[in-house]
């Protein structure tokens, strides 16, 4: 090998060998800016390493000159090739002379830990796409030869990850043209770290405690300062949400998060440690006034020398007790970064889509929205529903995975990312975005004008790269649902002869009741009739139901392999008919008859479409803050998480509940006998008893099939289920969203607490197990309609083992839930068979 390139000495002509990240850092270091010392292992060393890989396998023998003509459409093959290449790299030996050169070079730093940072140069004309944050990640390691060799190979190996291979191919880059150098620097613990981004109208500084990795991973919401460029004055500052921080793993930096019950970020770098910040630190700004001013002065100088559009990363290193400020990365428009920028939130509804941002700053619902845009709003409440039908994607600043915005988006099949801090301020109106509702990522692709500016048109390539393999075409919202049915058929999950062995006949009729038998689909499109013709019998024993509220989705949902509607959410359904007025206002205005007729028609559409399959209509369950959207002089308590929810509110004023019951009774009389009633948020047996009397007065129980169920979501049901059954409850449906909220004491609407809101928490899982078992002992069916099985299919096996009778999920989750049920049942059958054979 030739030599290592020290940042202090890198020249203009070295750029291709040292990569852009190191090149830009060296430029500013040589102009006197504070940059940590470092050296670069040039791209030629990787080439040499690859050439010397000792394998006869064509794939490897040709490296680095192989162009790896891969079929990137074949994801499995791509992953296998990537895995093979990386194994080869990790098991190869780093030349001893190189290792010793590196080890010697690091000795002058007297540091315990090193950071290996990928620094790429792409061929001319492709520069604009060189800096896709997160494509290649840094590795931290202890300063020992073995650890150094591994970190180097791991950094190199990322060039061949499946997603990288795909990216090179999609971006039209030949692998031989990719120059990957590695910048090696000492890494010390940090007091605080963050970012600065500037444009002509404002500067923004973000800061968090500890190393900058917490921001790079999107695990904290940093503190933010808005600075006026002309004066350097802080115009506004916002405290972030910073529950954790990263440090070097030498046992000296606070409480290890492993010992707390908070779910941890996974660390594959054992040289790093993540720890919990104490309350006082969480409430404090990470940047002291002194460092804030120092950063502002530094930014001012950089902007004057390099231009107005910059992004830089900084850290305050704990090398000395008072700290030293360093720049760890700098990107200018030339380095392409400002075209592609990643923002993180919570992935709330699956799918990816690209479209222009439509930014709304107010929480007031607009009259209408343009078609095909990505809506960016502080928050949305259910009454936005009518205007959401034509949007391509949703981004909100507030809300969690089980907030109504997320539920609505999932039901409508619109990709959504929620809990995105400052989304409405950092995303300009009209900017093209790509959102990934699975990963919770938003890629800013720039406006058309910016793309022209930098001479790159990367978004299409980027889109196809990022969208693989589940690209959701723009506005093709029905596709996921239709595809779900097709996929099940294709994947042979519906093979003939599979029979429900889990329950004996007597057990299943006791469990399901007469109305809840698995009935062959009668109204199906061609896709689903294909499914059923190959199955004849029910293919899975556990009933799979769907959560629904929009009549507009009925047709698509009918083609899915479901056994009925497990949760018809009335509070979302009626938004289509209420004209923005609370039902009480309709009654006050003497419009009861019109409202009753409309309500009847809404439910009728479901009853008719799914007959004879059961529908579980859940009566109204508005939360206080949702009432604010109605123009009515009710007194909502906007800050109350609970307010008068569910059946509690019926006791206070039963008139709307009575209207619902009348609508249901009229439907029964008209021959729609597949409707059952599910009471929401039942808190006490007395509340249930009150409702049961109302149900009897409405004569709904005259039809023998009719079932009166309750939601099991308030923990009191857990303790009193036998009493509820004695009082006449005929089945329960577990609402894991509220159950989790109330058992763990975490507000489900607050996305920033997402890590603490975990339906898989042992306390919640124990409660679910107990509910299922108690229901079985009492001889009543037990369903589950919260988000837990859709979000975490791995819990389905437990639910089935405990004896759940049915699982109800949003339409987009039907396919994977079906598969998870089939897999779990087959495993249980196999285990039972093995036990019998022993
Ligand atoms: N020598 C260092 N000391 C302390 N922190 C560092 C050092 N080098 C990098 N960091 C910080 O560690 C985090 C991860 O570094 P990395 O180079 O992977 O940055 P990145 O922004 O994720 O890279 P990219 O944008 O190229 O994907 C960043 O917050 C960076 O500022
Ligand atoms: C579905 C529901 O209401 C819940 O999980 O709380």
PDB file of C-alpha atoms in Angstrom, residues 334-496:
ATOM      1  CA  UNK A 334     -21.483  21.022  -3.971  1.00  0.00           C
ATOM      2  CA  UNK A 335     -21.323  17.894  -1.938  1.00  0.00           C
ATOM      3  CA  UNK A 336     -24.931  17.302  -2.771  1.00  0.00           C
ATOM      4  CA  UNK A 337     -26.270  16.884   0.700  1.00  0.00           C
ATOM      5  CA  UNK A 338     -28.737  19.608   0.654  1.00  0.00           C
ATOM      6  CA  UNK A 339     -30.701  17.834  -2.007  1.00  0.00           C
ATOM      7  CA  UNK A 340     -31.228  14.694  -0.041  1.00  0.00           C
ATOM      8  CA  UNK A 341     -31.987  15.012   3.578  1.00  0.00           C
ATOM      9  CA  UNK A 342     -33.385  12.460   5.891  1.00  0.00           C
ATOM     10  CA  UNK A 343     -35.882  13.206   8.622  1.00  0.00           C
ATOM     11  CA  UNK A 344     -37.039  10.553  11.041  1.00  0.00           C
ATOM     12  CA  UNK A 345     -40.359   9.964  12.724  1.00  0.00           C
ATOM     13  CA  UNK A 346     -42.472   6.944  13.578  1.00  0.00           C
ATOM     14  CA  UNK A 347     -43.599   4.734  10.714  1.00  0.00           C
ATOM     15  CA  UNK A 348     -47.349   4.642  11.286  1.00  0.00           C
ATOM     16  CA  UNK A 349     -48.847   3.273   8.082  1.00  0.00           C
ATOM     17  CA  UNK A 350     -47.067   1.041   5.644  1.00  0.00           C
ATOM     18  CA  UNK A 351     -45.969   1.924   2.115  1.00  0.00           C
ATOM     19  CA  UNK A 352     -43.747   4.376   0.296  1.00  0.00           C
ATOM     20  CA  UNK A 353     -44.731   7.213  -1.907  1.00  0.00           C
ATOM     21  CA  UNK A 354     -43.181  10.241  -3.500  1.00  0.00           C
ATOM     22  CA  UNK A 355     -45.056  13.502  -4.039  1.00  0.00           C
ATOM     23  CA  UNK A 356     -44.947  17.214  -3.316  1.00  0.00           C
ATOM     24  CA  UNK A 357     -45.330  18.388   0.274  1.00  0.00           C
ATOM     25  CA  UNK A 358     -48.427  20.374   1.155  1.00  0.00           C
ATOM     26  CA  UNK A 359     -47.612  22.064   4.436  1.00  0.00           C
ATOM     27  CA  UNK A 360     -50.337  23.274   6.791  1.00  0.00           C
ATOM     28  CA  UNK A 361     -49.274  25.165   9.883  1.00  0.00           C
ATOM     29  CA  UNK A 362     -52.556  25.283  11.719  1.00  0.00           C
ATOM     30  CA  UNK A 363     -54.375  22.465  13.469  1.00  0.00           C
ATOM     31  CA  UNK A 364     -57.606  23.679  11.896  1.00  0.00           C
ATOM     32  CA  UNK A 365     -58.908  21.435   9.192  1.00  0.00           C
ATOM     33  CA  UNK A 366     -58.719  23.102   5.763  1.00  0.00           C
ATOM     34  CA  UNK A 367     -61.769  23.057   3.528  1.00  0.00           C
ATOM     35  CA  UNK A 368     -60.028  20.840   1.006  1.00  0.00           C
ATOM     36  CA  UNK A 369     -56.628  19.585  -0.082  1.00  0.00           C
ATOM     37  CA  UNK A 370     -55.068  19.210  -3.512  1.00  0.00           C
ATOM     38  CA  UNK A 371     -55.019  15.661  -4.884  1.00  0.00           C
ATOM     39  CA  UNK A 372     -51.943  13.488  -4.711  1.00  0.00           C
ATOM     40  CA  UNK A 373     -49.916  15.562  -2.238  1.00  0.00           C
ATOM     41  CA  UNK A 374     -48.138  14.540   0.930  1.00  0.00           C
ATOM     42  CA  UNK A 375     -49.914  16.350   3.723  1.00  0.00           C
ATOM     43  CA  UNK A 376     -47.591  17.824   6.360  1.00  0.00           C
ATOM     44  CA  UNK A 377     -49.523  19.047   9.398  1.00  0.00           C
ATOM     45  CA  UNK A 378     -49.030  19.574  13.136  1.00  0.00           C
ATOM     46  CA  UNK A 379     -51.708  16.982  13.902  1.00  0.00           C
ATOM     47  CA  UNK A 380     -54.831  15.585  12.343  1.00  0.00           C
ATOM     48  CA  UNK A 381     -57.996  14.509  14.036  1.00  0.00           C
ATOM     49  CA  UNK A 382     -60.523  12.039  12.656  1.00  0.00           C
ATOM     50  CA  UNK A 383     -62.789  14.734  11.315  1.00  0.00           C
ATOM     51  CA  UNK A 384     -60.147  15.426   8.635  1.00  0.00           C
ATOM     52  CA  UNK A 385     -61.171  12.130   7.124  1.00  0.00           C
ATOM     53  CA  UNK A 386     -63.311  13.402   4.252  1.00  0.00           C
ATOM     54  CA  UNK A 387     -60.412  15.482   2.878  1.00  0.00           C
ATOM     55  CA  UNK A 388     -57.787  12.762   3.321  1.00  0.00           C
ATOM     56  CA  UNK A 389     -59.162  10.313   0.795  1.00  0.00           C
ATOM     57  CA  UNK A 390     -57.142  11.749  -2.100  1.00  0.00           C
ATOM     58  CA  UNK A 391     -53.834  12.480  -0.416  1.00  0.00           C
ATOM     59  CA  UNK A 392     -50.815  10.335  -1.212  1.00  0.00           C
ATOM     60  CA  UNK A 393     -49.132  10.396   2.188  1.00  0.00           C
ATOM     61  CA  UNK A 394     -49.357  11.914   5.646  1.00  0.00           C
ATOM     62  CA  UNK A 395     -46.742  13.436   7.931  1.00  0.00           C
ATOM     63  CA  UNK A 396     -47.677  14.771  11.350  1.00  0.00           C
ATOM     64  CA  UNK A 397     -45.650  16.406  14.073  1.00  0.00           C
ATOM     65  CA  UNK A 398     -47.720  14.867  16.822  1.00  0.00           C
ATOM     66  CA  UNK A 399     -49.333  11.504  17.420  1.00  0.00           C
ATOM     67  CA  UNK A 400     -48.266   7.962  18.149  1.00  0.00           C
ATOM     68  CA  UNK A 401     -48.672   4.630  16.403  1.00  0.00           C
ATOM     69  CA  UNK A 402     -52.142   4.103  17.767  1.00  0.00           C
ATOM     70  CA  UNK A 403     -53.395   7.657  17.371  1.00  0.00           C
ATOM     71  CA  UNK A 404     -56.406   8.118  15.204  1.00  0.00           C
ATOM     72  CA  UNK A 405     -54.337   9.706  12.440  1.00  0.00           C
ATOM     73  CA  UNK A 406     -52.304   6.517  12.229  1.00  0.00           C
ATOM     74  CA  UNK A 407     -55.337   4.260  12.368  1.00  0.00           C
ATOM     75  CA  UNK A 408     -57.069   6.262   9.662  1.00  0.00           C
ATOM     76  CA  UNK A 409     -54.023   6.195   7.407  1.00  0.00           C
ATOM     77  CA  UNK A 410     -53.656   2.446   7.849  1.00  0.00           C
ATOM     78  CA  UNK A 411     -57.274   1.864   7.049  1.00  0.00           C
ATOM     79  CA  UNK A 412     -57.131   4.069   3.964  1.00  0.00           C
ATOM     80  CA  UNK A 413     -53.843   2.467   2.869  1.00  0.00           C
ATOM     81  CA  UNK A 414     -51.974   5.804   2.869  1.00  0.00           C
ATOM     82  CA  UNK A 415     -48.311   5.727   3.976  1.00  0.00           C
ATOM     83  CA  UNK A 416     -47.863   7.845   7.086  1.00  0.00           C
ATOM     84  CA  UNK A 417     -45.066   9.004   9.347  1.00  0.00           C
ATOM     85  CA  UNK A 418     -46.065  10.567  12.660  1.00  0.00           C
ATOM     86  CA  UNK A 419     -44.262  12.313  15.494  1.00  0.00           C
ATOM     87  CA  UNK A 420     -41.897  14.154  13.180  1.00  0.00           C
ATOM     88  CA  UNK A 421     -40.480  17.041  15.179  1.00  0.00           C
ATOM     89  CA  UNK A 422     -40.802  20.431  13.449  1.00  0.00           C
ATOM     90  CA  UNK A 423     -42.007  18.846  10.200  1.00  0.00           C
ATOM     91  CA  UNK A 424     -44.072  21.891   9.289  1.00  0.00           C
ATOM     92  CA  UNK A 425     -41.124  24.234   9.737  1.00  0.00           C
ATOM     93  CA  UNK A 426     -38.299  22.212   8.212  1.00  0.00           C
ATOM     94  CA  UNK A 427     -40.212  20.986   5.160  1.00  0.00           C
ATOM     95  CA  UNK A 428     -40.903  23.735   2.648  1.00  0.00           C
ATOM     96  CA  UNK A 429     -44.239  23.759   0.897  1.00  0.00           C
ATOM     97  CA  UNK A 430     -43.938  22.181  -2.542  1.00  0.00           C
ATOM     98  CA  UNK A 431     -40.767  20.243  -1.819  1.00  0.00           C
ATOM     99  CA  UNK A 432     -40.716  16.765  -3.291  1.00  0.00           C
ATOM    100  CA  UNK A 433     -40.627  14.140  -0.575  1.00  0.00           C
ATOM    101  CA  UNK A 434     -40.328  10.439  -0.420  1.00  0.00           C
ATOM    102  CA  UNK A 435     -41.905   8.962   2.668  1.00  0.00           C
ATOM    103  CA  UNK A 436     -41.397   5.486   3.976  1.00  0.00           C
ATOM    104  CA  UNK A 437     -44.231   4.555   6.311  1.00  0.00           C
ATOM    105  CA  UNK A 438     -42.496   1.348   7.401  1.00  0.00           C
ATOM    106  CA  UNK A 439     -39.198   2.842   8.498  1.00  0.00           C
ATOM    107  CA  UNK A 440     -40.638   6.205   9.551  1.00  0.00           C
ATOM    108  CA  UNK A 441     -38.273   8.004   7.175  1.00  0.00           C
ATOM    109  CA  UNK A 442     -38.784  11.093   5.081  1.00  0.00           C
ATOM    110  CA  UNK A 443     -36.372  11.895   2.293  1.00  0.00           C
ATOM    111  CA  UNK A 444     -36.351  15.470   1.102  1.00  0.00           C
ATOM    112  CA  UNK A 445     -35.682  15.295  -2.591  1.00  0.00           C
ATOM    113  CA  UNK A 446     -35.545  19.042  -3.141  1.00  0.00           C
ATOM    114  CA  UNK A 447     -37.653  21.219  -5.376  1.00  0.00           C
ATOM    115  CA  UNK A 448     -37.376  21.005  -9.122  1.00  0.00           C
ATOM    116  CA  UNK A 449     -35.391  24.264  -9.072  1.00  0.00           C
ATOM    117  CA  UNK A 450     -32.830  22.930  -6.600  1.00  0.00           C
ATOM    118  CA  UNK A 451     -32.343  19.840  -8.694  1.00  0.00           C
ATOM    119  CA  UNK A 452     -31.584  21.946 -11.748  1.00  0.00           C
ATOM    120  CA  UNK A 453     -29.246  24.066  -9.636  1.00  0.00           C
ATOM    121  CA  UNK A 454     -26.969  21.230  -8.685  1.00  0.00           C
ATOM    122  CA  UNK A 455     -27.137  19.616 -12.062  1.00  0.00           C
ATOM    123  CA  UNK A 456     -28.480  16.375 -10.718  1.00  0.00           C
ATOM    124  CA  UNK A 457     -31.799  14.708 -11.035  1.00  0.00           C
ATOM    125  CA  UNK A 458     -31.416  12.151  -8.423  1.00  0.00           C
ATOM    126  CA  UNK A 459     -34.908  11.758  -7.147  1.00  0.00           C
ATOM    127  CA  UNK A 460     -36.079   9.173  -9.635  1.00  0.00           C
ATOM    128  CA  UNK A 461     -33.081   6.990  -9.048  1.00  0.00           C
ATOM    129  CA  UNK A 462     -33.348   7.539  -5.364  1.00  0.00           C
ATOM    130  CA  UNK A 463     -37.002   6.767  -5.452  1.00  0.00           C
ATOM    131  CA  UNK A 464     -36.534   3.479  -7.188  1.00  0.00           C
ATOM    132  CA  UNK A 465     -33.739   2.600  -4.813  1.00  0.00           C
ATOM    133  CA  UNK A 466     -35.600   3.439  -1.692  1.00  0.00           C
ATOM    134  CA  UNK A 467     -38.885   2.078  -2.861  1.00  0.00           C
ATOM    135  CA  UNK A 468     -37.639  -1.404  -3.474  1.00  0.00           C
ATOM    136  CA  UNK A 469     -39.016  -3.930  -2.764  1.00  0.00           C
ATOM    137  CA  UNK A 470     -42.443  -2.666  -1.671  1.00  0.00           C
ATOM    138  CA  UNK A 471     -43.010   0.323  -3.862  1.00  0.00           C
ATOM    139  CA  UNK A 472     -46.497   1.668  -3.399  1.00  0.00           C
ATOM    140  CA  UNK A 473     -47.475   3.495  -6.550  1.00  0.00           C
ATOM    141  CA  UNK A 474     -48.730   7.003  -6.118  1.00  0.00           C
ATOM    142  CA  UNK A 475     -52.376   7.144  -5.263  1.00  0.00           C
ATOM    143  CA  UNK A 476     -52.914   3.492  -5.907  1.00  0.00           C
ATOM    144  CA  UNK A 477     -54.338   2.998  -2.510  1.00  0.00           C
ATOM    145  CA  UNK A 478     -56.395  -0.028  -3.301  1.00  0.00           C
ATOM    146  CA  UNK A 479     -53.428  -1.962  -4.617  1.00  0.00           C
ATOM    147  CA  UNK A 480     -52.103  -3.194  -1.263  1.00  0.00           C
ATOM    148  CA  UNK A 481     -55.426  -4.764  -0.449  1.00  0.00           C
ATOM    149  CA  UNK A 482     -55.862  -6.514  -3.758  1.00  0.00           C
ATOM    150  CA  UNK A 483     -52.266  -7.579  -3.694  1.00  0.00           C
ATOM    151  CA  UNK A 484     -52.709  -9.069  -0.252  1.00  0.00           C
ATOM    152  CA  UNK A 485     -55.230 -11.583  -1.504  1.00  0.00           C
ATOM    153  CA  UNK A 486     -53.084 -12.411  -4.522  1.00  0.00           C
ATOM    154  CA  UNK A 487     -49.970 -12.897  -2.443  1.00  0.00           C
ATOM    155  CA  UNK A 488     -51.698 -15.335  -0.126  1.00  0.00           C
ATOM    156  CA  UNK A 489     -52.767 -17.377  -3.077  1.00  0.00           C
ATOM    157  CA  UNK A 490     -49.360 -17.272  -4.752  1.00  0.00           C
ATOM    158  CA  UNK A 491     -47.460 -18.174  -1.642  1.00  0.00           C
ATOM    159  CA  UNK A 492     -49.469 -21.308  -1.166  1.00  0.00           C
ATOM    160  CA  UNK A 493     -50.564 -20.453   2.293  1.00  0.00           C
ATOM    161  CA  UNK A 494     -53.934 -21.660   1.286  1.00  0.00           C
ATOM    162  CA  UNK A 495     -53.121 -25.246   0.542  1.00  0.00           C
ATOM    163  CA  UNK A 496     -55.933 -27.771   0.563  1.00  0.00           C
TER     164      UNK A 496
END
